[in-house]
XYZ file of C-alpha atoms in Angstrom:
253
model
C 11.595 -37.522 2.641
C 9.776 -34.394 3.810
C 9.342 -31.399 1.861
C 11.062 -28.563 2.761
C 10.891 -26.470 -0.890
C 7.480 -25.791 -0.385
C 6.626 -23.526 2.521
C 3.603 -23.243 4.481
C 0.749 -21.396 2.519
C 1.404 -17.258 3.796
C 1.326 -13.922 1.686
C 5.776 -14.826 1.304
C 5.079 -18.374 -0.120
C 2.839 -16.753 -3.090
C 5.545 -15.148 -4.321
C 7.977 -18.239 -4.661
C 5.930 -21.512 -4.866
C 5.620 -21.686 -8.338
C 9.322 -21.335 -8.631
C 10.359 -23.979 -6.001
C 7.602 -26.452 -7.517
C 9.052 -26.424 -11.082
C 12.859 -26.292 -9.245
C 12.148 -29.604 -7.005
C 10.496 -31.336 -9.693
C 12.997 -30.967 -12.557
C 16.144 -31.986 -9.600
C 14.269 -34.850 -8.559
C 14.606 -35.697 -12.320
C 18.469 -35.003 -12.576
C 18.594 -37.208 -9.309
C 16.481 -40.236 -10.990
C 19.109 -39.641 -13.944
C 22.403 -39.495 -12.094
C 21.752 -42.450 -9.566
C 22.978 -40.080 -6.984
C 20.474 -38.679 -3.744
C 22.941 -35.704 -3.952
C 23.278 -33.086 -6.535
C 26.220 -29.911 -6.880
C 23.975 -26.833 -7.138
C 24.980 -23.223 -8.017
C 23.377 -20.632 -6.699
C 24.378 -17.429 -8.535
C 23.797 -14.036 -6.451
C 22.282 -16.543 -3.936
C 22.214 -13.847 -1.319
C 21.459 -15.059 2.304
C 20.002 -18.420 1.047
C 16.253 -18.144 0.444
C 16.839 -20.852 -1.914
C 20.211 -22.476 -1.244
C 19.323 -23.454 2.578
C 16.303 -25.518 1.317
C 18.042 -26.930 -1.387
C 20.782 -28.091 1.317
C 17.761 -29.475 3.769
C 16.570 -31.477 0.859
C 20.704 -32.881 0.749
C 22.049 -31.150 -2.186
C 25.411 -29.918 -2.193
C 24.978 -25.728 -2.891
C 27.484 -23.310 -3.383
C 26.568 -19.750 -3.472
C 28.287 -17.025 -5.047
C 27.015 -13.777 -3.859
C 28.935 -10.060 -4.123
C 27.837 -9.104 -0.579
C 30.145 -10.251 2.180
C 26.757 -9.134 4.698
C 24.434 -11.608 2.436
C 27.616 -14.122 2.456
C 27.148 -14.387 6.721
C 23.873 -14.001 7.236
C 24.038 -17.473 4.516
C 26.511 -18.819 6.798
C 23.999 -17.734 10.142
C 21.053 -19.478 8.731
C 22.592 -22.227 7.341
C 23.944 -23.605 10.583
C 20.728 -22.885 12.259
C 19.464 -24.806 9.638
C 21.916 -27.809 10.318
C 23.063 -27.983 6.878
C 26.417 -25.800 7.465
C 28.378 -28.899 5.765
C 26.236 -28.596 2.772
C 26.171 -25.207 1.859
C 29.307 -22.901 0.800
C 29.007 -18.907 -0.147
C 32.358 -17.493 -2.078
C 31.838 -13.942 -3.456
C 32.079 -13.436 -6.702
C 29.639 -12.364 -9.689
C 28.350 -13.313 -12.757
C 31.335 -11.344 -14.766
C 34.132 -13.120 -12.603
C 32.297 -16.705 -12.073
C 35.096 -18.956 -12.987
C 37.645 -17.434 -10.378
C 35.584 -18.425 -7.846
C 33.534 -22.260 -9.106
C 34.593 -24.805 -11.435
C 33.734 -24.600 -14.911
C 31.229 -27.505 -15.749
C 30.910 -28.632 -12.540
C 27.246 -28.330 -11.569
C 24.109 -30.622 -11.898
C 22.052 -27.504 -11.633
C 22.712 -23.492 -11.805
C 20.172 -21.383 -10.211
C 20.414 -17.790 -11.620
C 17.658 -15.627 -9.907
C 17.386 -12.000 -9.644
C 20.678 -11.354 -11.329
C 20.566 -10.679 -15.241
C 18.802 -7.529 -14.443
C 21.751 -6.302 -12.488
C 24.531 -7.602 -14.772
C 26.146 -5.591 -16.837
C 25.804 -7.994 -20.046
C 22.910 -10.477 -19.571
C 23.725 -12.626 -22.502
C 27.371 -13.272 -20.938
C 25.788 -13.927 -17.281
C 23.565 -16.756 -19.179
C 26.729 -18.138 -21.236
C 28.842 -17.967 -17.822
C 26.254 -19.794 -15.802
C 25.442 -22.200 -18.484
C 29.314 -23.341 -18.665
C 29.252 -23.603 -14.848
C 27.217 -26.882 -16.024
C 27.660 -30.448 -16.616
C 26.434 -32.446 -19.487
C 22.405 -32.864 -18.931
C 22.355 -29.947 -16.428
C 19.273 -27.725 -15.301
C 19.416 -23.707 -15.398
C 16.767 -22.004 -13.248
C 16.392 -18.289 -14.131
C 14.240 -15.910 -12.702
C 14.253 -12.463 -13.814
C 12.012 -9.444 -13.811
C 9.323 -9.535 -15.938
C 8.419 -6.026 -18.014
C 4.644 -6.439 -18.265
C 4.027 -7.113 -14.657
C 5.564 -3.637 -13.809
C 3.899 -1.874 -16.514
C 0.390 -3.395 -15.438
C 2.049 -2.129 -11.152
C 2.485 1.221 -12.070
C -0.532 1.646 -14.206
C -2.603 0.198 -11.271
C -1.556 2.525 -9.170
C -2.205 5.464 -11.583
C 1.302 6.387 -12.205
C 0.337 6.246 -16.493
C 3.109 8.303 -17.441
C 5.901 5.649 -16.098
C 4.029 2.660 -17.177
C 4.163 4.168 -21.053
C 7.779 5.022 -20.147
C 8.390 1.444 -19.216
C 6.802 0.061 -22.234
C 8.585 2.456 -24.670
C 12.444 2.155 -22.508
C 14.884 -0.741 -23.971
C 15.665 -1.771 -19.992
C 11.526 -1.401 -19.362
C 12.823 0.983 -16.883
C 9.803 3.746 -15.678
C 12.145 6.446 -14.759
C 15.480 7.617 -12.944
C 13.700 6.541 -9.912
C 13.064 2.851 -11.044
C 15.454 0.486 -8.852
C 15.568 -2.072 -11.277
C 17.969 -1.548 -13.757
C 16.508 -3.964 -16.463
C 13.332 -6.021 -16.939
C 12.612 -8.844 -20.213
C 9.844 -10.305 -21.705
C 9.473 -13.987 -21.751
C 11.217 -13.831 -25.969
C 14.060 -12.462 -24.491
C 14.760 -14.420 -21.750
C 14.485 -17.414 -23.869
C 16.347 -16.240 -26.318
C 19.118 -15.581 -24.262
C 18.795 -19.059 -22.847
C 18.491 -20.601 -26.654
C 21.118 -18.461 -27.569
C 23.698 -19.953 -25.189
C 22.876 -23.171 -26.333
C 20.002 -24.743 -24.215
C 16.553 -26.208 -24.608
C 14.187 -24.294 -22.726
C 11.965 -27.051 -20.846
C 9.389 -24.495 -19.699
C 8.317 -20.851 -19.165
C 6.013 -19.818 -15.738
C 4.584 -16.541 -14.990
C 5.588 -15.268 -10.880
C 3.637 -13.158 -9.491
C 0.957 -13.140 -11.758
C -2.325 -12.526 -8.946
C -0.120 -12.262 -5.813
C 1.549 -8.983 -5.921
C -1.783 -7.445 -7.103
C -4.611 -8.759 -4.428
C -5.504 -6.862 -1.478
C -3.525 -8.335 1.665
C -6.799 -7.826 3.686
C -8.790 -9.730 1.133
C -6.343 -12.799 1.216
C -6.014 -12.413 4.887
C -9.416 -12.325 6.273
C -11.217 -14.245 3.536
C -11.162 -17.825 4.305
C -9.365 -20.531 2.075
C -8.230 -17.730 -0.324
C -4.787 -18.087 0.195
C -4.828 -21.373 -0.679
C -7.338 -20.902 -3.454
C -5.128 -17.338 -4.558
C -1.854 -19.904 -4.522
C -3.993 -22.668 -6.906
C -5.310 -19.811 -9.073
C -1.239 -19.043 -9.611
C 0.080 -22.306 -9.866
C -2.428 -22.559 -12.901
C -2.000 -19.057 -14.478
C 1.809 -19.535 -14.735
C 1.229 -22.293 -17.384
C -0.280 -20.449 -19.255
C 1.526 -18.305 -21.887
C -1.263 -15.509 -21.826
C -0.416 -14.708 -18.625
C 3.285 -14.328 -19.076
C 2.986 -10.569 -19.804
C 1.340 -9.583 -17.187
C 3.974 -11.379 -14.660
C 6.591 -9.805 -12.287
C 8.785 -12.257 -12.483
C 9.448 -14.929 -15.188
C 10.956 -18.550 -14.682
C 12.701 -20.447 -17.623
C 13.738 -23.409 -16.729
C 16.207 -25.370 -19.271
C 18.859 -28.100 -19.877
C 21.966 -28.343 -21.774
């Protein structure tokens, strides 16, 4: 079966591959371990299907719960043109309300990316997705990482709002900040442990990517394929974790 998780190499594929690598390898476990080619996947705040419509190519079964009716069609618009309408679903719904929209303990995997630094309680989004699934089921959350913006603003001599991060409980740098709430890699898994799940693994997102020179990655040849290995690696690699803008825990009940 082809491959359609992984993306051609380009400056948008940096900031994802590491994620959909870990993803695809731990559902082509759960697929080895069910006997079934087909898998029920949640995608929580899914949005317009960055991840779901793949997920569907590779024949999964994904329903998306989004808030956004806008991010609900254009899912619906680039699912068909994907030709995988039949496999992919969007209801909207949140974190908070989950259950009046999907089935409690009904999913082989729950992807919950980009949304615990939105919700108003992250340790009851993680409790509420974890219920979502079945016995032997894979969580896949991706949040903002604190260092990663601290190391941003710093970089780009704003000092002031990279101390504020540090020193703020949300790692928020000021009023301006649009995200309302970034972890460290403890406190992810600690929410994850915490509801009751063995985290598998931890990668760093974002680690090199969101920090090279586009020009340098464009015009140099092979570095965007050498800038993608040198991630792929770093995100292993625990050191690296605090400088991340994103982190990944990936875990099973």
């Amino acid at each position: 079966m082809s491959d359609p998780m992984r993306p051609p190499v380009s400056r948008a594929a940096l900031r994802t591959a590491v994620v959909w690598e870990v993803l695809q390898d731990a559902l082509d476990r759960r697929v080895k371990a069910t006997g079934r080619e087909s898998l029920d996947v949640l995608d929580t705040g899914g949005g317009s299907g960055n991840f779901a419509v793949p997920l569907a190519r590779l024949g999964h079964l994904v329903t998306v719960v989004d808030p956004s009716p806008n991010a609900l069609f254009a899912l619906e618009r680039r699912a068909a043109e994907a030709g995988v309408a039949d496999r992919v679903r969007g209801v909207q719904g949140d974190a908070h309300g989950l259950f009046d929209v999907v089935e409690r303990g009904g999913y082989d995997a729950v992807l919950c990316h980009g949304v615990l630094e939105y919700v108003d309680d992250p340790a009851e989004g993680v409790l509420n997705a974890v219920a979502a699934l079945r016995p032997e089921g894979v969580l896949s959350l991706l949040a903002a990482g604190l260092g990663g913006a601290v190391l941003a603003r710093a970089l780009a001599g704003h000092f002031k709002e990279a101390r504020q991060a540090l020193g703020d409980p949300d790692g928020r740098w000021g009023e301006g900040d649009p995200v309302p709430r970034r972890f460290t890699a403890e406190q992810l898994t600690a929410l994850v442990e915490g509801a009751g799940l063995r985290v598998g693994a931890v990668h760093g997102v974002r680690v090199f990517a969101d920090l090279v020179p586009g020009v340098l990655v464009d015009t140099e040849p092979g570095a965007l394929d050498a800038l993608l290995e040198l991630e792929s690696t770093a995100a292993e690699l625990p050191a690296f974790h605090s400088v991340a803008t994103q982190l990944h825990v990936l875990a099973n009940l």
